[in-house]
Tab-separated table of C-alpha atoms in Angstrom:
chain	number	residue	atom	x	y	z
A	1417	MET	CA	103.480	100.274	100.725
A	1418	ILE	CA	107.219	99.925	101.088
A	1419	ARG	CA	106.778	97.044	103.468
A	1420	LEU	CA	104.323	95.407	101.066
A	1421	LEU	CA	106.726	95.553	98.106
A	1422	PHE	CA	109.654	94.435	100.267
A	1423	GLY	CA	107.580	91.447	101.427
A	1424	LEU	CA	106.797	90.501	97.837
A	1425	LEU	CA	110.470	90.594	96.939
A	1426	VAL	CA	111.289	88.356	99.975
A	1427	VAL	CA	108.639	85.931	98.881
A	1428	MET	CA	110.179	85.832	95.295
A	1429	PHE	CA	113.635	85.164	96.906
A	1430	LEU	CA	112.142	82.460	99.090
A	1431	THR	CA	110.495	80.698	96.153
A	1432	GLY	CA	113.898	80.625	94.301
A	1433	CYS	CA	115.650	79.185	97.287
A	1434	ASN	CA	113.117	76.324	97.408
A	1435	ASN	CA	113.723	75.165	93.785
A	1436	PRO	CA	117.203	73.632	93.867
A	1437	SER	CA	116.885	72.435	90.227
A	1438	GLU	CA	116.556	76.010	89.038
A	1439	LYS	CA	119.439	77.536	91.042
A	1440	LYS	CA	121.569	77.746	88.032
A	1441	HIS	CA	118.974	80.062	86.477
A	1442	PHE	CA	118.613	82.083	89.659
A	1443	GLN	CA	118.643	85.872	89.081
A	1444	LYS	CA	119.795	88.296	91.705
A	1445	SER	CA	117.782	91.204	90.458
A	1446	TYR	CA	113.940	91.629	90.558
A	1447	SER	CA	111.394	94.002	89.284
A	1448	LEU	CA	107.652	94.398	89.825
A	1449	ASP	CA	105.457	95.502	86.971
A	1450	ILE	CA	101.749	96.393	87.042
A	1451	VAL	CA	100.241	94.338	84.333
A	1452	ASP	CA	96.561	94.352	85.262
A	1453	SER	CA	94.139	95.746	87.908
A	1454	VAL	CA	90.985	94.412	89.563
A	1455	ARG	CA	88.002	96.485	90.658
A	1456	VAL	CA	86.355	95.366	93.899
A	1457	ASP	CA	82.768	96.667	94.544
A	1458	TYR	CA	82.885	97.577	98.273
A	1459	LEU	CA	81.623	100.558	100.030
A	1460	GLY	CA	84.503	101.707	102.331
A	1461	ASN	CA	88.272	101.312	102.626
A	1462	PHE	CA	89.868	97.861	102.711
A	1463	TYR	CA	93.287	96.392	102.144
A	1464	LEU	CA	94.542	92.975	101.068
A	1465	SER	CA	96.313	91.048	103.794
A	1466	ASP	CA	96.708	87.412	102.620
A	1467	TYR	CA	96.203	84.750	99.951
A	1468	SER	CA	95.237	81.078	100.265
A	1469	SER	CA	96.381	78.614	97.571
A	1470	GLU	CA	94.030	76.052	99.069
A	1471	ARG	CA	91.044	78.305	98.460
A	1472	ASP	CA	92.516	80.323	95.551
A	1473	GLU	CA	91.155	83.355	97.299
A	1474	TYR	CA	92.495	86.663	98.727
A	1475	LEU	CA	91.807	87.961	102.269
A	1476	ALA	CA	91.027	91.652	102.745
A	1477	LYS	CA	90.346	93.621	105.864
A	1478	GLY	CA	87.735	96.381	106.180
A	1479	HIS	CA	85.863	98.488	108.779
A	1480	GLY	CA	88.688	98.689	111.288
A	1481	ASP	CA	89.651	94.960	111.182
A	1482	ARG	CA	86.108	93.958	112.129
A	1483	GLU	CA	85.172	92.620	108.669
A	1484	PHE	CA	87.056	90.192	106.487
A	1485	LEU	CA	86.384	89.836	102.763
A	1486	PHE	CA	87.164	86.710	100.613
A	1487	LEU	CA	87.889	87.744	96.963
A	1488	ASP	CA	88.505	85.686	93.957
A	1489	ALA	CA	90.955	86.488	91.185
A	1490	GLU	CA	88.450	88.731	89.399
A	1491	GLY	CA	87.775	90.782	92.461
A	1492	ASN	CA	84.375	89.329	93.349
A	1493	ILE	CA	83.497	89.183	96.986
A	1494	VAL	CA	82.599	85.508	97.484
A	1495	ASP	CA	82.153	85.573	101.105
A	1496	SER	CA	82.615	87.817	104.055
A	1497	VAL	CA	82.918	87.534	107.868
A	1498	ARG	CA	82.174	90.229	110.447
A	1499	LEU	CA	83.762	89.573	113.857
A	1500	LYS	CA	81.222	89.234	116.624
A	1501	LYS	CA	81.501	91.636	119.579
A	1502	ASP	CA	79.183	89.801	122.021
A	1503	GLY	CA	78.483	86.195	122.862
A	1504	PRO	CA	80.710	83.012	123.162
A	1505	ASP	CA	82.266	83.796	119.706
A	1506	ALA	CA	83.165	87.411	120.580
A	1507	ILE	CA	86.633	88.672	119.562
A	1508	ALA	CA	87.907	91.494	121.497
A	1509	GLY	CA	90.946	92.489	119.339
A	1510	VAL	CA	93.060	91.172	116.447
A	1511	GLN	CA	96.764	90.983	116.788
A	1512	VAL	CA	97.211	89.130	113.469
A	1513	ALA	CA	94.697	87.636	110.985
A	1514	GLY	CA	95.321	85.414	107.915
A	1515	PHE	CA	94.903	82.001	106.350
A	1516	VAL	CA	96.120	78.823	108.020
A	1517	ASP	CA	95.384	75.674	106.016
A	1518	GLY	CA	92.754	77.613	104.051
A	1519	HIS	CA	90.903	78.743	107.252
A	1520	LEU	CA	90.571	82.297	108.446
A	1521	SER	CA	92.611	82.321	111.596
A	1522	ILE	CA	93.352	84.916	114.199
A	1523	LEU	CA	95.892	85.610	116.946
A	1524	GLU	CA	93.723	87.345	119.656
A	1525	GLY	CA	95.204	89.046	122.569
A	1526	VAL	CA	92.914	87.241	125.122
A	1527	LYS	CA	91.633	84.007	123.668
A	1528	GLY	CA	94.837	82.972	121.922
A	1529	LEU	CA	94.925	81.186	118.559
A	1530	LEU	CA	91.610	81.028	116.863
A	1531	VAL	CA	90.264	79.246	113.726
A	1532	LEU	CA	87.013	80.678	112.431
A	1533	GLY	CA	84.317	78.989	110.263
A	1534	ASP	CA	81.279	80.193	108.393
A	1535	GLU	CA	79.835	83.573	109.603
A	1536	GLY	CA	82.653	84.064	112.017
A	1537	LYS	CA	81.825	81.019	114.202
A	1538	LEU	CA	84.620	79.851	116.426
A	1539	ASP	CA	85.617	76.390	115.130
A	1540	LYS	CA	88.801	75.824	117.085
A	1541	ARG	CA	90.795	77.542	119.843
A	1542	HIS	CA	94.319	76.997	121.097
A	1543	GLU	CA	94.638	78.654	124.393
A	1544	ILE	CA	97.975	80.326	125.154
A	1545	SER	CA	99.078	79.299	128.651
A	1546	GLY	CA	99.842	81.767	131.447
A	1547	ASN	CA	99.444	85.553	131.677
A	1548	TYR	CA	100.570	87.462	128.628
A	1549	TYR	CA	99.947	90.635	126.646
A	1550	TYR	CA	100.962	92.213	123.262
A	1551	LEU	CA	102.533	95.703	122.910
A	1552	ASN	CA	101.666	96.138	119.222
A	1553	GLY	CA	100.030	94.540	116.235
A	1554	TYR	CA	101.871	92.288	113.735
A	1555	LYS	CA	101.850	91.423	109.966
A	1556	GLY	CA	101.848	87.998	108.337
A	1557	ARG	CA	100.152	84.788	109.456
A	1558	PRO	CA	98.632	84.470	112.895
A	1559	PHE	CA	100.444	81.163	113.651
A	1560	PHE	CA	102.557	78.442	111.926
A	1561	LYS	CA	103.012	74.758	112.293
A	1562	LEU	CA	106.431	73.765	113.731
A	1563	GLN	CA	106.417	69.953	113.654
A	1564	GLU	CA	103.740	68.932	116.172
A	1565	GLU	CA	103.610	72.418	117.729
A	1566	LEU	CA	102.321	75.904	116.852
A	1567	ALA	CA	104.551	78.946	116.591
A	1568	TYR	CA	103.251	82.448	116.887
A	1569	TYR	CA	104.552	86.036	117.601
A	1570	ARG	CA	105.869	86.049	121.097
A	1571	PRO	CA	103.788	87.981	123.617
A	1572	GLU	CA	105.243	89.871	126.628
A	1573	ARG	CA	105.054	88.254	130.031
A	1574	GLY	CA	105.555	89.684	133.473
A	1575	ASP	CA	106.158	93.264	134.342
A	1576	LEU	CA	107.451	95.823	131.780
A	1577	PRO	CA	111.111	96.663	132.299
A	1578	GLY	CA	111.577	100.227	133.378
A	1579	GLU	CA	109.069	103.011	132.876
A	1580	GLY	CA	110.151	104.630	129.558
A	1581	LEU	CA	109.607	103.681	125.959
A	1582	GLY	CA	113.280	103.280	125.420
A	1583	GLU	CA	113.701	100.680	128.242
A	1584	ILE	CA	110.727	98.706	126.868
A	1585	MET	CA	112.076	98.503	123.344
A	1586	LYS	CA	115.611	97.632	124.639
A	1587	SER	CA	114.016	94.619	126.227
A	1588	VAL	CA	112.179	93.758	123.038
A	1589	TYR	CA	115.381	93.845	121.036
A	1590	GLU	CA	116.904	91.216	123.303
A	1591	LYS	CA	114.153	88.610	123.168
A	1592	PRO	CA	113.132	86.013	120.520
A	1593	ILE	CA	110.645	86.708	117.821
A	1594	LEU	CA	108.398	83.647	118.199
A	1595	GLU	CA	106.838	81.602	120.979
A	1596	VAL	CA	106.028	77.901	120.511
A	1597	LEU	CA	102.940	76.182	122.055
A	1598	ASN	CA	102.452	72.526	122.530
A	1599	PRO	CA	98.691	72.182	122.059
A	1600	ARG	CA	98.456	68.886	123.858
A	1601	THR	CA	100.259	69.864	127.106
A	1602	GLY	CA	99.962	73.690	127.056
A	1603	ASP	CA	103.722	74.056	127.505
A	1604	PHE	CA	105.400	76.948	125.687
A	1605	ARG	CA	108.828	78.061	124.903
A	1606	SER	CA	110.660	80.690	122.676
A	1607	THR	CA	112.415	80.312	119.348
A	1608	MET	CA	113.884	82.403	116.508
A	1609	ALA	CA	116.445	84.495	118.415
A	1610	PHE	CA	116.516	88.280	117.476
A	1611	PRO	CA	119.184	88.320	114.766
A	1612	SER	CA	122.448	89.854	115.933
A	1613	THR	CA	123.157	91.249	112.443
A	1614	SER	CA	120.152	93.617	112.682
A	1615	LYS	CA	120.548	97.307	113.250
A	1616	PHE	CA	118.121	96.995	116.104
A	1617	LYS	CA	121.062	95.296	117.938
A	1618	ASP	CA	123.470	98.286	117.622
A	1619	GLY	CA	122.762	99.557	121.099
A	1620	GLU	CA	120.443	102.313	119.993
A	1621	TYR	CA	116.698	102.981	119.851
A	1622	HIS	CA	115.043	102.408	116.405
A	1623	GLY	CA	111.295	102.221	117.270
A	1624	TRP	CA	109.039	99.212	117.180
A	1625	PRO	CA	110.614	96.630	114.728
A	1626	PHE	CA	107.273	95.493	113.210
A	1627	PRO	CA	108.650	91.830	112.676
A	1628	THR	CA	107.162	89.880	109.838
A	1629	VAL	CA	107.644	86.129	109.472
A	1630	ILE	CA	107.181	84.089	106.292
A	1631	LYS	CA	107.356	80.278	106.085
A	1632	GLN	CA	107.771	78.006	103.205
A	1633	GLY	CA	108.655	74.423	103.901
A	1634	ASP	CA	111.410	74.307	106.555
A	1635	VAL	CA	112.676	77.740	105.543
A	1636	TRP	CA	111.594	80.717	107.626
A	1637	LEU	CA	112.178	84.363	106.700
A	1638	LEU	CA	112.100	87.323	109.033
A	1639	TYR	CA	112.263	91.010	108.227
A	1640	PHE	CA	111.745	94.232	110.009
A	1641	ALA	CA	110.531	97.710	109.310
A	1642	ARG	CA	113.098	100.422	108.354
A	1643	GLU	CA	115.666	97.709	107.292
A	1644	TYR	CA	116.677	96.737	103.788
A	1645	GLN	CA	117.673	93.136	104.674
A	1646	PHE	CA	116.057	89.913	105.748
A	1647	TYR	CA	117.048	86.872	107.682
A	1648	ILE	CA	116.853	83.179	106.725
A	1649	TYR	CA	116.182	80.621	109.535
A	1650	ARG	CA	116.213	76.823	109.265
A	1651	GLU	CA	114.437	74.248	111.373
A	1652	LYS	CA	116.810	72.195	113.523
A	1653	GLU	CA	115.538	69.719	116.141
A	1654	GLY	CA	112.373	71.774	116.658
A	1655	ASP	CA	114.172	75.079	116.928
A	1656	LEU	CA	114.703	77.874	114.381
A	1657	LYS	CA	118.367	78.820	113.837
A	1658	LEU	CA	119.645	81.848	111.861
A	1659	GLN	CA	121.409	80.645	108.821
A	1660	GLN	CA	121.975	83.768	106.658
A	1661	THR	CA	121.445	87.543	106.569
A	1662	VAL	CA	120.556	88.852	103.057
A	1663	LYS	CA	121.227	92.537	102.477
A	1664	MET	CA	119.389	94.292	99.634
A	1665	LYS	CA	120.757	97.220	97.668
A	1666	VAL	CA	118.081	99.867	97.518
A	1667	PRO	CA	119.077	102.963	95.695
A	1668	ASP	CA	118.314	106.339	97.325
A	1669	ALA	CA	116.790	104.513	100.393
A	1670	ILE	CA	115.897	106.798	103.321
A	1671	SER	CA	116.511	105.213	106.665
A	1672	ALA	CA	115.986	106.842	110.156
A	1673	GLU	CA	119.051	106.945	112.367
A	1674	GLY	CA	118.884	105.425	115.816
A	1675	VAL	CA	119.087	107.472	119.052
A	1676	PRO	CA	120.102	106.578	122.566
A	1677	PHE	CA	117.353	104.774	124.389
A	1678	ASP	CA	116.665	107.676	126.721
A	1679	LYS	CA	115.869	109.754	123.629
A	1680	ALA	CA	113.139	107.430	122.337
A	1681	ASP	CA	110.428	110.114	122.288
A	1682	GLN	CA	112.651	112.329	120.178
A	1683	PHE	CA	112.974	109.471	117.649
A	1684	GLU	CA	109.283	108.893	117.413
A	1685	LYS	CA	108.733	112.737	116.835
A	1686	SER	CA	111.284	112.794	114.074
A	1687	ILE	CA	109.745	109.770	112.345
A	1688	GLY	CA	106.308	111.485	112.376
A	1689	LEU	CA	107.702	114.706	110.973
A	1690	SER	CA	109.923	113.143	108.321
A	1691	GLY	CA	107.340	110.678	106.989
A	1692	VAL	CA	109.837	107.922	106.818
A	1693	GLU	CA	107.697	104.763	106.197
A	1694	GLY	CA	108.142	101.506	108.143
């Protein structure tokens, strides 16, 4: 829940930044008030994950990420898609799912970037070149348009560094957040360098960062779990450059302290016992 509310505040900030004519009225403080609620008739647990302005519909996940619900503003289920487990349209695992241009799209660990149509039919596939794998799931959109290319969360390539969890995360903290694919040639490259102002760059282990990327126009925002700040990137010649780090004052915030990389297991155990939420 903390990450959801933090994400909403980031979106509000981003919206303000993209309205230059309203900058003189820009407020530095925000609040979220519950003004209404919607009941959804669904047997089982689900959670909201995205919204499409093109469809004016919300996307919700249910049944262990195998079913996706399309909800209107009144909470009515206007459509649903259950991912196929067999056949040519089978999807093995979902790294990220969300709307791209109003279509349900998925970053899949084997098939790459997928766009689904009615009843979960695979309408379009952008294959990610080379051998790659993902260490964990992500939040946000499965991919973004970056001029004529497609940007998505960077997978790992090659052998894992070292043997322990600490060595693996140390490598993750040193690499860019996104990978960019040229859909015509299959060439790929990295962009959005890991921000040097993040606590994940202080030389200690802080767990999996759970990066979340939000894009609006040519402004890209990045934030991590267990941090009360976010990072503004701008497009420059097809690359994403860090422009600003925005720190947020959160009263009585609880943040886990980092540990040496060789004490990674100790950190994970303390997080589980303390209940500090990412």
